[in-house]
Short mmCIF file of C-alpha atoms in Angstrom, two decimals:
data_model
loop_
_atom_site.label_atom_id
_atom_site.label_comp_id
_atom_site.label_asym_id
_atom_site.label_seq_id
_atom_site.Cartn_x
_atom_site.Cartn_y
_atom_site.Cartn_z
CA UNK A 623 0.00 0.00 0.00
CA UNK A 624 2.92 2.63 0.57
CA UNK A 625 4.62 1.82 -2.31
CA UNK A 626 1.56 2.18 -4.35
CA UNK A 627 1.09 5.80 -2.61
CA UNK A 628 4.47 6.24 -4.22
CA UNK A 629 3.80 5.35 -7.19
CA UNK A 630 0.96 7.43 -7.87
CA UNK A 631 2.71 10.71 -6.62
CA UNK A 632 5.43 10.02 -10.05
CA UNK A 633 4.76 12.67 -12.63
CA UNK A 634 2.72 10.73 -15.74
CA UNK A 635 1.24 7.80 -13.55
CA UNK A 636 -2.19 7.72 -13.80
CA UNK A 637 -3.24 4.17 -11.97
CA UNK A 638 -1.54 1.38 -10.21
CA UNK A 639 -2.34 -2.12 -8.71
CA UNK A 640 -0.67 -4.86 -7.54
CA UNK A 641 -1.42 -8.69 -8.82
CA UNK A 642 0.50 -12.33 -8.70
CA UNK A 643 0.26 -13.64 -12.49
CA UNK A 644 0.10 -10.94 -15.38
CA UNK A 645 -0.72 -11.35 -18.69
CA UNK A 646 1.18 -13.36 -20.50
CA UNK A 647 2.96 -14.61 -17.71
CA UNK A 648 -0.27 -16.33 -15.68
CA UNK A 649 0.00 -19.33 -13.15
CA UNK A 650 -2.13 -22.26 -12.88
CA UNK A 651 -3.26 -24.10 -10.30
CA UNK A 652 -3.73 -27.69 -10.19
CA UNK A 653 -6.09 -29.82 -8.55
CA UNK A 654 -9.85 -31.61 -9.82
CA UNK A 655 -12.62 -28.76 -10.60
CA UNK A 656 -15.29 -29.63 -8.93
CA UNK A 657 -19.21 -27.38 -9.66
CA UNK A 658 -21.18 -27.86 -6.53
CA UNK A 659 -24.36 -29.99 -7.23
CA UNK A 660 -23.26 -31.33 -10.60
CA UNK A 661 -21.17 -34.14 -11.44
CA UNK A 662 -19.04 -33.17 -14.17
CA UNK A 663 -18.70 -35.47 -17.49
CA UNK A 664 -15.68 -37.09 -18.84
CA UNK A 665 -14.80 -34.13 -21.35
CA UNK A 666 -15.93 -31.43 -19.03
CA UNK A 667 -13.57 -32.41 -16.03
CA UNK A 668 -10.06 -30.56 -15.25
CA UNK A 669 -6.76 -30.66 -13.64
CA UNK A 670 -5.76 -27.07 -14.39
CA UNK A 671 -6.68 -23.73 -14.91
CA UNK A 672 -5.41 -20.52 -15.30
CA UNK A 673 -4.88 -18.43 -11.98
CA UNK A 674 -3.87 -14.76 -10.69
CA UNK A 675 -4.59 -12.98 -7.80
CA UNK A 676 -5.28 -9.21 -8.56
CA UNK A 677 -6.36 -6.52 -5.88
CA UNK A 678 -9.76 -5.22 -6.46
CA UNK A 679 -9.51 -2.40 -8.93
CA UNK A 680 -6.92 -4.76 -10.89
CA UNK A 681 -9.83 -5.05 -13.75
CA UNK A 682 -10.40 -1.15 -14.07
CA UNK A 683 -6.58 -0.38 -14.04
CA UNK A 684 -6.20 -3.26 -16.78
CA UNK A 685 -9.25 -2.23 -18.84
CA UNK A 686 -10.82 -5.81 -18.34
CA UNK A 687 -14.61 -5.45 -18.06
CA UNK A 688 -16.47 -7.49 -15.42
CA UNK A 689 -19.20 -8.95 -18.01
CA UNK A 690 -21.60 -10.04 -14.29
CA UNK A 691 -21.33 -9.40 -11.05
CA UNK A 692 -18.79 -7.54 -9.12
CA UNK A 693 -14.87 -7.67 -8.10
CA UNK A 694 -13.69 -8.57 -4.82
CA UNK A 695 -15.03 -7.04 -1.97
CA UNK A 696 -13.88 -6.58 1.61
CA UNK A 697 -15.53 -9.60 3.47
CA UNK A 698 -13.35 -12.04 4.13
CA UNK A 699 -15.35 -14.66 5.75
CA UNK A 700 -16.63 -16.00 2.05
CA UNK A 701 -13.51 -17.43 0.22
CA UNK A 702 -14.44 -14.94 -3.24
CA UNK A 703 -13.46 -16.06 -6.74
CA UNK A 704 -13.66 -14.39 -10.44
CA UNK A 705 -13.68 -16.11 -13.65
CA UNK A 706 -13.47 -15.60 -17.33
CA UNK A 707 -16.78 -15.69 -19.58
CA UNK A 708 -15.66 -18.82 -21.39
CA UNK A 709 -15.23 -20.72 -17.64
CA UNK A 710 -18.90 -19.51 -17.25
CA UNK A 711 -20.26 -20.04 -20.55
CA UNK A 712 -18.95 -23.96 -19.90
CA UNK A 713 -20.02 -24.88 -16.78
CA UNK A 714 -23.34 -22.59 -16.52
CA UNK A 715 -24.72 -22.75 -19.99
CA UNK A 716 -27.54 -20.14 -20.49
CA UNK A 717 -27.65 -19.41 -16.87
CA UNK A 718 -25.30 -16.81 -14.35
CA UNK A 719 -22.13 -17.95 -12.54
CA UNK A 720 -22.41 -15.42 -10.24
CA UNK A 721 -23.31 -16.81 -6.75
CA UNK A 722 -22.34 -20.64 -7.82
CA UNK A 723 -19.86 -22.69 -5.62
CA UNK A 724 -16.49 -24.34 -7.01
CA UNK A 725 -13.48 -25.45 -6.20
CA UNK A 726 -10.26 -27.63 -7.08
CA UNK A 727 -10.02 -30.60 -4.90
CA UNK A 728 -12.57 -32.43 -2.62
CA UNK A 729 -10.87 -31.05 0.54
CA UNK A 730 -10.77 -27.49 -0.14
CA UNK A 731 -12.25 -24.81 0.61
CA UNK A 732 -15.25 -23.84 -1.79
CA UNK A 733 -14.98 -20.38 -3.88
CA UNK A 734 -17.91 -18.62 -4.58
CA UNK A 735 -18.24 -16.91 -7.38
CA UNK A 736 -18.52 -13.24 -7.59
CA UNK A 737 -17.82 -11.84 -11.27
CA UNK A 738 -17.59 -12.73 -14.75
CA UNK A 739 -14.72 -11.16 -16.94
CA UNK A 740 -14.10 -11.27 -19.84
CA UNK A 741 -11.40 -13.48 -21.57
CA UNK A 742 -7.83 -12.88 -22.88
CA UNK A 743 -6.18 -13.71 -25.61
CA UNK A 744 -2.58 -14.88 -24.84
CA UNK A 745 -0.29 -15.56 -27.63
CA UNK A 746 1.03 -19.25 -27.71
CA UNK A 747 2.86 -21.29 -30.03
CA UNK A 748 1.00 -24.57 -28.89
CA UNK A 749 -1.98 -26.06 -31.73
CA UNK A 750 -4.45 -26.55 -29.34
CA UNK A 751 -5.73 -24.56 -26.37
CA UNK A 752 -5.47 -26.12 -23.08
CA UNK A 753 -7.77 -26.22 -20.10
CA UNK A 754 -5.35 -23.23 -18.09
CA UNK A 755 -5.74 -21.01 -21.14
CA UNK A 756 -9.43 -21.61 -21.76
CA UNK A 757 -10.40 -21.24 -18.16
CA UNK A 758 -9.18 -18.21 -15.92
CA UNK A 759 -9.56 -18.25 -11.98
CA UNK A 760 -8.77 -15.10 -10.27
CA UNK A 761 -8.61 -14.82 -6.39
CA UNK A 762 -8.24 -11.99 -4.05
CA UNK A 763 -4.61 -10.93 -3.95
CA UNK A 764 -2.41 -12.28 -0.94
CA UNK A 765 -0.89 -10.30 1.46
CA UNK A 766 2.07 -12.80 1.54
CA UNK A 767 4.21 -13.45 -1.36
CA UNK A 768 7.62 -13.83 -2.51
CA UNK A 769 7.19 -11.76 -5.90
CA UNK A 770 4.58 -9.88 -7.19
CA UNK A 771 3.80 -7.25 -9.92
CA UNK A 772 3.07 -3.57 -9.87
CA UNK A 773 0.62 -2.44 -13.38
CA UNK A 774 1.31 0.67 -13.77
CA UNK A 775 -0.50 2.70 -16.30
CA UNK A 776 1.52 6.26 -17.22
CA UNK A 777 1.76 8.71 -19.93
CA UNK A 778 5.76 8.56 -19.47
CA UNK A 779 9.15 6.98 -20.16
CA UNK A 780 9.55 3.00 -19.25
CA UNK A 781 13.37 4.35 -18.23
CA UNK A 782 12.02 6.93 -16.31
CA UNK A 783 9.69 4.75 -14.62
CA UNK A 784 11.91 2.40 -13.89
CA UNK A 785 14.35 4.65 -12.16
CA UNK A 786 11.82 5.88 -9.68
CA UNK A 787 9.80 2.95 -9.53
CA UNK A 788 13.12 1.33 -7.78
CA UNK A 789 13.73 4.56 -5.59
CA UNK A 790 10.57 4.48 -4.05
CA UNK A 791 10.24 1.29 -3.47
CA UNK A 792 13.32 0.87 -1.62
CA UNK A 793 12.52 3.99 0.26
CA UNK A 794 9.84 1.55 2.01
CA UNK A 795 12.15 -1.48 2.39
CA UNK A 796 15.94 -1.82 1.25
CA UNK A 797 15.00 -5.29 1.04
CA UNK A 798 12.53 -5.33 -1.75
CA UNK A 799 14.04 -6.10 -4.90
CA UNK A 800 12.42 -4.61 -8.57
CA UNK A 801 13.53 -7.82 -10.81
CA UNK A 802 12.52 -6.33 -13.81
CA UNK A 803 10.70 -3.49 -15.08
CA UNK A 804 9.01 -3.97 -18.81
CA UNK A 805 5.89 -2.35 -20.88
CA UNK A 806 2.98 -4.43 -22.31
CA UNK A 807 4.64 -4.71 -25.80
CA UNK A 808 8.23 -5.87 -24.53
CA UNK A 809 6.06 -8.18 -22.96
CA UNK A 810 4.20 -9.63 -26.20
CA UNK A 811 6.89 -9.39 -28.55
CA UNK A 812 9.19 -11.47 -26.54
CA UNK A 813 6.11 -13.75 -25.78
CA UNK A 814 5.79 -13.86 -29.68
CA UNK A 815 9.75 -13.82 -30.67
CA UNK A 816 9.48 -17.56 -30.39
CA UNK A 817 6.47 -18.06 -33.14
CA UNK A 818 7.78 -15.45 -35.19
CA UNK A 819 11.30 -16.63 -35.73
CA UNK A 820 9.60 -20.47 -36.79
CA UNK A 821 7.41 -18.25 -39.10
CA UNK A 822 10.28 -16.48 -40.61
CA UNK A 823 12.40 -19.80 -40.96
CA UNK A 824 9.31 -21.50 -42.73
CA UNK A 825 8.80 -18.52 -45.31
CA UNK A 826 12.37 -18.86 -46.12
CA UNK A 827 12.47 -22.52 -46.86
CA UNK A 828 9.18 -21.93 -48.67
CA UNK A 829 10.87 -19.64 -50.86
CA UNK A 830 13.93 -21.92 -51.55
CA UNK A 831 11.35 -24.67 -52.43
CA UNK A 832 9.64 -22.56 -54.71
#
């Protein structure tokens, strides 16, 4: 919370969050979805989906709109969960998610949902999309971690940024480490540096077989 104080005092920033798992680099979580009062068929059953765990006004600062429902509130005592519009579309056909029970193994804790977003598009080189791409879990953001992200949306420099993004968040702790500070399309393009370069290799050795 101080550092994001910080943040928001540098000249050009204009909103900040905090979040474990950003676009493109998600986690998953693994474990055996389970709907409360269904029993899930053979092609409908799981073992992972995609996670992150955002603060609340995560969806507003990325520009993700909540398609039903609501982001995370400030009661505690219900264990809150998001999920992406395909996830709903899935498992609640024709019907709202929002108020349903799930969760990913038979002794956890169940997750109710909350909100529907919508989904994202991550680049991949893979032929087929898999269960943690199709189906995006987001939980309240923990307190504890050993790394997390800062989104930071400004009308300035990355270099700039970076300089005081570092100063003022050592100004809180000395210990806290900034690993790496990178914009959205450093981000894709070396996300998509892999696909591109097998592109460019098979357009070449089309054009030699031609």
């Amino acid at each position: 919370d101080q550092i994001m104080e910080r943040v928001r005092t540098i000249p050009g920033v204009t909103e900040v969050t905090w979040a474990v798992g950003v676009p493109p680099r998600t986690g998953v979580s693994f474990g055996k979805l389970e709907i409360e009062g269904r029993t899930l068929e053979a092609d409908e059953q799981v073992s992972v989906v995609g996670s992150q765990f955002p603060m609340p006004n995560y969806f507003k600062v990325m520009r993700l709109p909540i398609l039903a429902g609501r982001t995370f509130g400030a009661d505690t005592s219900v264990q809150e969960v998001m999920i992406n519009d395909g996830m709903a579309k899935t498992y609640w056909p024709g019907t709202s998610a929002v108020g349903r029970r799930l969760r990913l193994s038979a002794d956890a804790e169940w997750s109710t949902v909350v909100g529907v977003v919508r989904d994202i598009t991550i680049p991949s080189t893979g032929t087929t999309k898999s269960s943690a791409s199709r189906f995006q879990m987001y939980f309240p953001f923990a307190r504890e971690f050993e790394s997390a992200t800062a989104i930071v949306r400004t009308t300035g420099s990355v270099a700039d940024l970076t300089r005081r993004l570092t100063r003022e968040a050592t100004a809180v702790d000395a210990g806290i480490r900034v690993r790496d500070v990178s914009s959205v399309d450093a981000l894709l393009s070396k996300q998509l540096a892999g696909p591109r370069f097998n592109m460019s290799l098979l357009a070449t050795f089309a054009g030699l077989a031609l």
